Amino acid sequence: MFRAGGMSRTAALSMLLAWTASAVPNVTVEPLVDSCASYPNYDDSTGQAGPWSAIADSTDTDVDGFGFVPVYASPVGDGARWGFITIPTKPPAKEVSMRCANGALQAQLDMRSLGIRWQDLVAAGTSNEAAFGFGFPDLPDPNRRLEPYAHVDLNGVRQPGVFVGSENVTTWGFNYQNNKEAGEYYFLRLLTPGSENPATGRPLNDGEFTGFIKIRD
Ligand SMILES: *[C@@H]1O[C@H](CO)[C@@H](O)[C@H](O)[C@H]1NC(C)=O
Ligand SMILES: *[C@@H]1O[C@H](CO)[C@@H](O)[C@H](O)[C@H]1NC(C)=O
């Protein structure tokens, strides 16, 4: 178990928003072939796709179209780093570079003792955590592999883009954080079955809003 940090927005308004701001459009999630070939810019000779970045999509908030940045947590035993892939509250000057290699979504990260390297991205922790990040120290909880998905509208028309998720879920909850080191940002958690807030039984945390992770192509 890890804690992704305390909720900071407690205003009644945020609670109201959590219940009304379900901006995710009415689409069907369809798994693409679980292979790097399903991502944009696939190179048959290397078996890799990318590099590209990813954006927040369909949140119906200011962060739509913003890229992702890493927020590193304190190093663990061997000095390696772990942390979260987050959306800042302002468009980032530099978005984290991503690719698909060995069938895994990866980000280029400064892993300190391990150097700058491509690190697998996961949705880590119990069903109500499932946080978007990397290098998590050994957890008793599952680390969900991330896979490529398509979105299909009610008329059966595929929507542009490749979306990131797991277990046929591509809807993520965006949770506001504000701390001294990393500033203001949203960490993401995958809203799989069992992701309800354990304290309230509600689908979303206070102030949490929903959206997708879309590969920028
Ligand atoms: C989404 O589409 C399904 C199937 O047509 C329908 O049953 C459901 O009510 C729709 N949901 C929303 C929020 O429009
Ligand atoms: C995901 O959906 C596909 C069909 O679209 C289905 O075959 C598969 O079993 C589903 N996987 C999970 C984990 O629900």
mmCIF file of N, CA, C and O in Angstrom, residues 120-199:
data_model
loop_
_atom_site.group_PDB
_atom_site.id
_atom_site.type_symbol
_atom_site.label_atom_id
_atom_site.label_comp_id
_atom_site.label_asym_id
_atom_site.label_seq_id
_atom_site.Cartn_x
_atom_site.Cartn_y
_atom_site.Cartn_z
ATOM 1 N N ASP A 120 8.975 1.473 -17.574
ATOM 2 C CA ASP A 120 7.587 1.059 -17.803
ATOM 3 C C ASP A 120 6.627 1.890 -16.950
ATOM 4 O O ASP A 120 6.903 2.178 -15.787
ATOM 5 N N LEU A 121 5.489 2.227 -17.543
ATOM 6 C CA LEU A 121 4.429 2.919 -16.804
ATOM 7 C C LEU A 121 3.343 1.919 -16.433
ATOM 8 O O LEU A 121 3.058 1.002 -17.195
ATOM 9 N N VAL A 122 2.750 2.108 -15.266
ATOM 10 C CA VAL A 122 1.727 1.188 -14.762
ATOM 11 C C VAL A 122 0.620 1.980 -14.067
ATOM 12 O O VAL A 122 0.754 3.180 -13.813
ATOM 13 N N ALA A 123 -0.467 1.273 -13.769
ATOM 14 C CA ALA A 123 -1.466 1.789 -12.830
ATOM 15 C C ALA A 123 -1.298 0.936 -11.579
ATOM 16 O O ALA A 123 -1.616 -0.250 -11.579
ATOM 17 N N ALA A 124 -0.749 1.537 -10.526
ATOM 18 C CA ALA A 124 -0.234 0.761 -9.394
ATOM 19 C C ALA A 124 -1.136 0.819 -8.175
ATOM 20 O O ALA A 124 -1.722 1.861 -7.871
ATOM 21 N N GLY A 125 -1.178 -0.295 -7.479
ATOM 22 C CA GLY A 125 -1.849 -0.321 -6.185
ATOM 23 C C GLY A 125 -3.209 -0.992 -6.240
ATOM 24 O O GLY A 125 -3.619 -1.552 -7.257
ATOM 25 N N THR A 126 -3.902 -0.919 -5.117
ATOM 26 C CA THR A 126 -5.213 -1.533 -4.997
ATOM 27 C C THR A 126 -6.198 -0.866 -5.966
ATOM 28 O O THR A 126 -5.888 0.168 -6.550
ATOM 29 N N SER A 127 -7.401 -1.442 -6.076
ATOM 30 C CA SER A 127 -8.385 -0.927 -7.039
ATOM 31 C C SER A 127 -8.719 0.539 -6.804
ATOM 32 O O SER A 127 -9.026 1.263 -7.743
ATOM 33 N N ASN A 128 -8.686 0.979 -5.562
ATOM 34 C CA ASN A 128 -9.022 2.392 -5.334
ATOM 35 C C ASN A 128 -7.799 3.304 -5.376
ATOM 36 O O ASN A 128 -7.926 4.508 -5.209
ATOM 37 N N GLU A 129 -6.619 2.722 -5.643
ATOM 38 C CA GLU A 129 -5.431 3.538 -5.901
ATOM 39 C C GLU A 129 -5.183 3.589 -7.410
ATOM 40 O O GLU A 129 -5.466 4.592 -8.039
ATOM 41 N N ALA A 130 -4.681 2.468 -7.960
ATOM 42 C CA ALA A 130 -4.457 2.333 -9.412
ATOM 43 C C ALA A 130 -3.850 3.593 -10.017
ATOM 44 O O ALA A 130 -4.309 4.121 -11.029
ATOM 45 N N ALA A 131 -2.790 4.079 -9.386
ATOM 46 C CA ALA A 131 -2.193 5.371 -9.754
ATOM 47 C C ALA A 131 -1.257 5.233 -10.956
ATOM 48 O O ALA A 131 -0.509 4.253 -11.074
ATOM 49 N N PHE A 132 -1.284 6.242 -11.819
ATOM 50 C CA PHE A 132 -0.466 6.298 -13.029
ATOM 51 C C PHE A 132 0.946 6.710 -12.626
ATOM 52 O O PHE A 132 1.150 7.837 -12.144
ATOM 53 N N GLY A 133 1.903 5.794 -12.802
ATOM 54 C CA GLY A 133 3.249 6.125 -12.371
ATOM 55 C C GLY A 133 4.253 5.068 -12.778
ATOM 56 O O GLY A 133 4.019 4.283 -13.698
ATOM 57 N N PHE A 134 5.371 5.028 -12.060
ATOM 58 C CA PHE A 134 6.513 4.214 -12.484
ATOM 59 C C PHE A 134 7.372 3.840 -11.282
ATOM 60 O O PHE A 134 7.387 4.557 -10.264
ATOM 61 N N GLY A 135 8.095 2.720 -11.407
ATOM 62 C CA GLY A 135 9.136 2.350 -10.448
ATOM 63 C C GLY A 135 8.661 2.152 -9.035
ATOM 64 O O GLY A 135 9.449 2.253 -8.097
ATOM 65 N N PHE A 136 7.370 1.892 -8.854
ATOM 66 C CA PHE A 136 6.854 1.769 -7.492
ATOM 67 C C PHE A 136 7.616 0.682 -6.748
ATOM 68 O O PHE A 136 7.879 -0.371 -7.307
ATOM 69 N N PRO A 137 7.988 0.965 -5.499
ATOM 70 C CA PRO A 137 8.644 -0.070 -4.705
ATOM 71 C C PRO A 137 7.719 -1.272 -4.584
ATOM 72 O O PRO A 137 6.516 -1.142 -4.764
ATOM 73 N N ASP A 138 8.302 -2.426 -4.299
ATOM 74 C CA ASP A 138 7.525 -3.679 -4.248
ATOM 75 C C ASP A 138 6.231 -3.479 -3.488
ATOM 76 O O ASP A 138 6.233 -3.044 -2.346
ATOM 77 N N LEU A 139 5.161 -3.809 -4.164
ATOM 78 C CA LEU A 139 3.848 -3.647 -3.559
ATOM 79 C C LEU A 139 3.186 -5.015 -3.450
ATOM 80 O O LEU A 139 3.367 -5.850 -4.318
ATOM 81 N N PRO A 140 2.412 -5.211 -2.390
ATOM 82 C CA PRO A 140 1.617 -6.431 -2.338
ATOM 83 C C PRO A 140 0.460 -6.356 -3.325
ATOM 84 O O PRO A 140 -0.167 -7.346 -3.654
ATOM 85 N N ASP A 141 0.204 -5.152 -3.829
ATOM 86 C CA ASP A 141 -0.960 -4.911 -4.678
ATOM 87 C C ASP A 141 -0.592 -5.087 -6.139
ATOM 88 O O ASP A 141 0.566 -5.004 -6.500
ATOM 89 N N PRO A 142 -1.592 -5.252 -7.001
ATOM 90 C CA PRO A 142 -1.269 -5.434 -8.415
ATOM 91 C C PRO A 142 -0.757 -4.157 -9.060
ATOM 92 O O PRO A 142 -1.177 -3.062 -8.705
ATOM 93 N N ASN A 143 0.173 -4.314 -9.986
ATOM 94 C CA ASN A 143 0.558 -3.238 -10.878
ATOM 95 C C ASN A 143 -0.054 -3.567 -12.233
ATOM 96 O O ASN A 143 0.361 -4.511 -12.875
ATOM 97 N N ARG A 144 -1.037 -2.800 -12.645
ATOM 98 C CA ARG A 144 -1.703 -3.102 -13.913
ATOM 99 C C ARG A 144 -0.857 -2.638 -15.085
ATOM 100 O O ARG A 144 -0.461 -1.478 -15.123
ATOM 101 N N ARG A 145 -0.639 -3.539 -16.017
ATOM 102 C CA ARG A 145 -0.008 -3.169 -17.290
ATOM 103 C C ARG A 145 -0.942 -2.241 -18.031
ATOM 104 O O ARG A 145 -2.158 -2.417 -18.004
ATOM 105 N N LEU A 146 -0.395 -1.286 -18.740
ATOM 106 C CA LEU A 146 -1.232 -0.373 -19.511
ATOM 107 C C LEU A 146 -1.261 -0.820 -20.967
ATOM 108 O O LEU A 146 -0.255 -1.293 -21.497
ATOM 109 N N GLU A 147 -2.422 -0.683 -21.575
ATOM 110 C CA GLU A 147 -2.640 -1.195 -22.928
ATOM 111 C C GLU A 147 -3.332 -0.137 -23.792
ATOM 112 O O GLU A 147 -3.973 0.770 -23.273
ATOM 113 N N PRO A 148 -3.223 -0.316 -25.126
ATOM 114 C CA PRO A 148 -3.858 0.644 -26.047
ATOM 115 C C PRO A 148 -5.321 0.294 -26.332
ATOM 116 O O PRO A 148 -5.660 -0.881 -26.522
ATOM 117 N N TYR A 149 -6.155 1.312 -26.379
ATOM 118 C CA TYR A 149 -7.590 1.138 -26.650
ATOM 119 C C TYR A 149 -8.065 2.140 -27.687
ATOM 120 O O TYR A 149 -7.501 3.231 -27.824
ATOM 121 N N ALA A 150 -9.152 1.753 -28.367
ATOM 122 C CA ALA A 150 -9.854 2.671 -29.262
ATOM 123 C C ALA A 150 -11.162 3.080 -28.603
ATOM 124 O O ALA A 150 -11.701 2.344 -27.761
ATOM 125 N N HIS A 151 -11.664 4.251 -28.985
ATOM 126 C CA HIS A 151 -12.995 4.695 -28.561
ATOM 127 C C HIS A 151 -13.914 4.732 -29.769
ATOM 128 O O HIS A 151 -13.558 5.277 -30.815
ATOM 129 N N VAL A 152 -15.085 4.156 -29.609
ATOM 130 C CA VAL A 152 -16.056 4.047 -30.692
ATOM 131 C C VAL A 152 -17.332 4.746 -30.233
ATOM 132 O O VAL A 152 -17.797 4.510 -29.107
ATOM 133 N N ASP A 153 -17.880 5.620 -31.085
ATOM 134 C CA ASP A 153 -19.076 6.352 -30.660
ATOM 135 C C ASP A 153 -20.342 5.508 -30.856
ATOM 136 O O ASP A 153 -20.274 4.350 -31.280
ATOM 137 N N LEU A 154 -21.482 6.102 -30.520
ATOM 138 C CA LEU A 154 -22.737 5.331 -30.522
ATOM 139 C C LEU A 154 -23.136 4.873 -31.920
ATOM 140 O O LEU A 154 -23.929 3.950 -32.068
ATOM 141 N N ASN A 155 -22.583 5.539 -32.962
ATOM 142 C CA ASN A 155 -22.863 5.109 -34.337
ATOM 143 C C ASN A 155 -21.846 4.097 -34.843
ATOM 144 O O ASN A 155 -21.834 3.760 -36.027
ATOM 145 N N GLY A 156 -20.985 3.633 -33.940
ATOM 146 C CA GLY A 156 -19.992 2.647 -34.342
ATOM 147 C C GLY A 156 -18.788 3.234 -35.049
ATOM 148 O O GLY A 156 -17.987 2.501 -35.634
ATOM 149 N N VAL A 157 -18.637 4.552 -34.976
ATOM 150 C CA VAL A 157 -17.515 5.208 -35.653
ATOM 151 C C VAL A 157 -16.351 5.359 -34.674
ATOM 152 O O VAL A 157 -16.520 5.913 -33.583
ATOM 153 N N ARG A 158 -15.179 4.862 -35.093
ATOM 154 C CA ARG A 158 -14.002 4.998 -34.232
ATOM 155 C C ARG A 158 -13.592 6.454 -34.135
ATOM 156 O O ARG A 158 -13.490 7.155 -35.138
ATOM 157 N N GLN A 159 -13.346 6.916 -32.903
ATOM 158 C CA GLN A 159 -12.894 8.278 -32.663
ATOM 159 C C GLN A 159 -11.388 8.358 -32.882
ATOM 160 O O GLN A 159 -10.689 7.371 -32.659
ATOM 161 N N PRO A 160 -10.884 9.527 -33.302
ATOM 162 C CA PRO A 160 -9.441 9.644 -33.513
ATOM 163 C C PRO A 160 -8.673 9.388 -32.210
ATOM 164 O O PRO A 160 -9.136 9.775 -31.138
ATOM 165 N N GLY A 161 -7.535 8.744 -32.351
ATOM 166 C CA GLY A 161 -6.639 8.626 -31.206
ATOM 167 C C GLY A 161 -6.553 7.238 -30.610
ATOM 168 O O GLY A 161 -7.425 6.394 -30.802
ATOM 169 N N VAL A 162 -5.468 7.044 -29.881
ATOM 170 C CA VAL A 162 -5.248 5.831 -29.094
ATOM 171 C C VAL A 162 -5.263 6.244 -27.638
ATOM 172 O O VAL A 162 -4.642 7.246 -27.255
ATOM 173 N N PHE A 163 -6.000 5.492 -26.831
ATOM 174 C CA PHE A 163 -6.205 5.829 -25.428
ATOM 175 C C PHE A 163 -5.568 4.762 -24.545
ATOM 176 O O PHE A 163 -5.545 3.588 -24.911
ATOM 177 N N VAL A 164 -5.085 5.189 -23.386
ATOM 178 C CA VAL A 164 -4.335 4.304 -22.503
ATOM 179 C C VAL A 164 -5.221 3.866 -21.337
ATOM 180 O O VAL A 164 -5.894 4.701 -20.719
ATOM 181 N N GLY A 165 -5.217 2.565 -21.079
ATOM 182 C CA GLY A 165 -5.989 2.060 -19.952
ATOM 183 C C GLY A 165 -5.571 0.651 -19.599
ATOM 184 O O GLY A 165 -4.478 0.191 -19.970
ATOM 185 N N SER A 166 -6.462 -0.042 -18.879
ATOM 186 C CA SER A 166 -6.228 -1.431 -18.501
ATOM 187 C C SER A 166 -7.582 -2.042 -18.173
ATOM 188 O O SER A 166 -8.512 -1.319 -17.778
ATOM 189 N N GLU A 167 -7.685 -3.352 -18.328
ATOM 190 C CA GLU A 167 -8.931 -4.065 -17.999
ATOM 191 C C GLU A 167 -10.141 -3.443 -18.694
ATOM 192 O O GLU A 167 -11.240 -3.373 -18.132
ATOM 193 N N ASN A 168 -9.948 -2.993 -19.927
ATOM 194 C CA ASN A 168 -11.016 -2.375 -20.726
ATOM 195 C C ASN A 168 -11.553 -1.071 -20.126
ATOM 196 O O ASN A 168 -12.649 -0.642 -20.454
ATOM 197 N N VAL A 169 -10.786 -0.447 -19.276
ATOM 198 C CA VAL A 169 -11.168 0.845 -18.696
ATOM 199 C C VAL A 169 -10.172 1.893 -19.173
ATOM 200 O O VAL A 169 -8.952 1.684 -19.074
ATOM 201 N N THR A 170 -10.676 2.996 -19.696
ATOM 202 C CA THR A 170 -9.798 4.099 -20.130
ATOM 203 C C THR A 170 -10.151 5.412 -19.430
ATOM 204 O O THR A 170 -9.620 6.459 -19.780
ATOM 205 N N THR A 171 -11.059 5.348 -18.463
ATOM 206 C CA THR A 171 -11.437 6.554 -17.724
ATOM 207 C C THR A 171 -10.580 6.655 -16.464
ATOM 208 O O THR A 171 -10.518 5.713 -15.663
ATOM 209 N N TRP A 172 -9.937 7.800 -16.340
ATOM 210 C CA TRP A 172 -9.055 8.059 -15.190
ATOM 211 C C TRP A 172 -9.673 9.172 -14.348
ATOM 212 O O TRP A 172 -10.312 10.081 -14.879
ATOM 213 N N GLY A 173 -9.444 9.107 -13.046
ATOM 214 C CA GLY A 173 -9.821 10.195 -12.151
ATOM 215 C C GLY A 173 -8.624 11.099 -11.940
ATOM 216 O O GLY A 173 -7.506 10.629 -11.713
ATOM 217 N N PHE A 174 -8.854 12.421 -12.045
ATOM 218 C CA PHE A 174 -7.796 13.420 -11.862
ATOM 219 C C PHE A 174 -7.950 14.032 -10.476
ATOM 220 O O PHE A 174 -9.000 14.595 -10.154
ATOM 221 N N ASN A 175 -6.888 13.917 -9.662
ATOM 222 C CA ASN A 175 -6.936 14.356 -8.261
ATOM 223 C C ASN A 175 -5.920 15.457 -8.014
ATOM 224 O O ASN A 175 -4.717 15.261 -8.209
ATOM 225 N N TYR A 176 -6.427 16.590 -7.564
ATOM 226 C CA TYR A 176 -5.588 17.776 -7.337
ATOM 227 C C TYR A 176 -4.644 17.568 -6.160
ATOM 228 O O TYR A 176 -5.047 17.047 -5.123
ATOM 229 N N GLN A 177 -3.394 17.989 -6.364
ATOM 230 C CA GLN A 177 -2.394 17.969 -5.301
ATOM 231 C C GLN A 177 -1.653 19.294 -5.320
ATOM 232 O O GLN A 177 -1.507 19.914 -6.381
ATOM 233 N N ASN A 178 -1.162 19.687 -4.181
ATOM 234 C CA ASN A 178 -0.352 20.897 -4.095
ATOM 235 C C ASN A 178 0.668 20.658 -3.012
ATOM 236 O O ASN A 178 0.319 20.535 -1.842
ATOM 237 N N ASN A 179 1.931 20.514 -3.407
ATOM 238 C CA ASN A 179 2.955 20.399 -2.369
ATOM 239 C C ASN A 179 4.188 21.205 -2.718
ATOM 240 O O ASN A 179 4.380 21.633 -3.845
ATOM 241 N N LYS A 180 4.995 21.437 -1.693
ATOM 242 C CA LYS A 180 6.119 22.357 -1.784
ATOM 243 C C LYS A 180 7.064 21.987 -2.918
ATOM 244 O O LYS A 180 7.484 22.827 -3.696
ATOM 245 N N GLU A 181 7.410 20.695 -3.036
ATOM 246 C CA GLU A 181 8.419 20.278 -4.004
ATOM 247 C C GLU A 181 7.879 20.346 -5.438
ATOM 248 O O GLU A 181 8.523 20.865 -6.330
ATOM 249 N N ALA A 182 6.694 19.800 -5.637
ATOM 250 C CA ALA A 182 6.217 19.602 -7.018
ATOM 251 C C ALA A 182 5.237 20.671 -7.471
ATOM 252 O O ALA A 182 4.924 20.762 -8.648
ATOM 253 N N GLY A 183 4.759 21.495 -6.564
ATOM 254 C CA GLY A 183 3.791 22.509 -6.947
ATOM 255 C C GLY A 183 2.403 21.912 -7.125
ATOM 256 O O GLY A 183 2.053 20.931 -6.473
ATOM 257 N N GLU A 184 1.636 22.537 -8.025
ATOM 258 C CA GLU A 184 0.255 22.111 -8.224
ATOM 259 C C GLU A 184 0.163 21.150 -9.400
ATOM 260 O O GLU A 184 0.688 21.441 -10.474
ATOM 261 N N TYR A 185 -0.535 20.057 -9.198
ATOM 262 C CA TYR A 185 -0.685 19.085 -10.281
ATOM 263 C C TYR A 185 -1.852 18.153 -9.959
ATOM 264 O O TYR A 185 -2.397 18.176 -8.848
ATOM 265 N N TYR A 186 -2.218 17.344 -10.955
ATOM 266 C CA TYR A 186 -3.198 16.286 -10.750
ATOM 267 C C TYR A 186 -2.510 14.943 -10.916
ATOM 268 O O TYR A 186 -1.814 14.725 -11.908
ATOM 269 N N PHE A 187 -2.703 14.031 -9.943
ATOM 270 C CA PHE A 187 -2.292 12.653 -10.202
ATOM 271 C C PHE A 187 -3.517 11.905 -10.706
ATOM 272 O O PHE A 187 -4.659 12.293 -10.429
ATOM 273 N N LEU A 188 -3.260 10.857 -11.482
ATOM 274 C CA LEU A 188 -4.356 10.133 -12.110
ATOM 275 C C LEU A 188 -4.502 8.745 -11.504
ATOM 276 O O LEU A 188 -3.496 8.098 -11.172
ATOM 277 N N ARG A 189 -5.743 8.301 -11.374
ATOM 278 C CA ARG A 189 -5.979 6.906 -10.971
ATOM 279 C C ARG A 189 -7.000 6.303 -11.921
ATOM 280 O O ARG A 189 -7.962 6.969 -12.340
ATOM 281 N N LEU A 190 -6.772 5.044 -12.283
ATOM 282 C CA LEU A 190 -7.647 4.365 -13.242
ATOM 283 C C LEU A 190 -8.914 3.912 -12.527
ATOM 284 O O LEU A 190 -8.846 3.277 -11.476
ATOM 285 N N LEU A 191 -10.067 4.250 -13.121
ATOM 286 C CA LEU A 191 -11.341 3.980 -12.440
ATOM 287 C C LEU A 191 -11.881 2.606 -12.828
ATOM 288 O O LEU A 191 -12.898 2.464 -13.505
ATOM 289 N N THR A 192 -11.164 1.579 -12.368
ATOM 290 C CA THR A 192 -11.582 0.193 -12.596
ATOM 291 C C THR A 192 -12.662 -0.181 -11.577
ATOM 292 O O THR A 192 -12.859 0.551 -10.602
ATOM 293 N N PRO A 193 -13.346 -1.309 -11.781
ATOM 294 C CA PRO A 193 -14.310 -1.743 -10.753
ATOM 295 C C PRO A 193 -13.612 -1.833 -9.389
ATOM 296 O O PRO A 193 -12.484 -2.320 -9.307
ATOM 297 N N GLY A 194 -14.249 -1.350 -8.360
ATOM 298 C CA GLY A 194 -13.650 -1.363 -7.019
ATOM 299 C C GLY A 194 -12.878 -0.090 -6.709
ATOM 300 O O GLY A 194 -12.207 0.002 -5.691
ATOM 301 N N SER A 195 -12.982 0.912 -7.613
ATOM 302 C CA SER A 195 -12.195 2.133 -7.404
ATOM 303 C C SER A 195 -12.931 3.182 -6.571
ATOM 304 O O SER A 195 -12.424 4.277 -6.367
ATOM 305 N N GLU A 196 -14.101 2.841 -6.069
ATOM 306 C CA GLU A 196 -14.855 3.793 -5.268
ATOM 307 C C GLU A 196 -14.031 4.257 -4.067
ATOM 308 O O GLU A 196 -13.220 3.506 -3.536
ATOM 309 N N ASN A 197 -14.270 5.474 -3.641
ATOM 310 C CA ASN A 197 -13.632 5.987 -2.428
ATOM 311 C C ASN A 197 -14.056 5.107 -1.248
ATOM 312 O O ASN A 197 -15.244 4.974 -0.973
ATOM 313 N N PRO A 198 -13.094 4.441 -0.566
ATOM 314 C CA PRO A 198 -13.469 3.484 0.484
ATOM 315 C C PRO A 198 -14.177 4.138 1.658
ATOM 316 O O PRO A 198 -14.995 3.498 2.335
ATOM 317 N N ALA A 199 -13.883 5.418 1.903
ATOM 318 C CA ALA A 199 -14.496 6.088 3.051
ATOM 319 C C ALA A 199 -15.954 6.457 2.771
ATOM 320 O O ALA A 199 -16.803 6.358 3.659
#
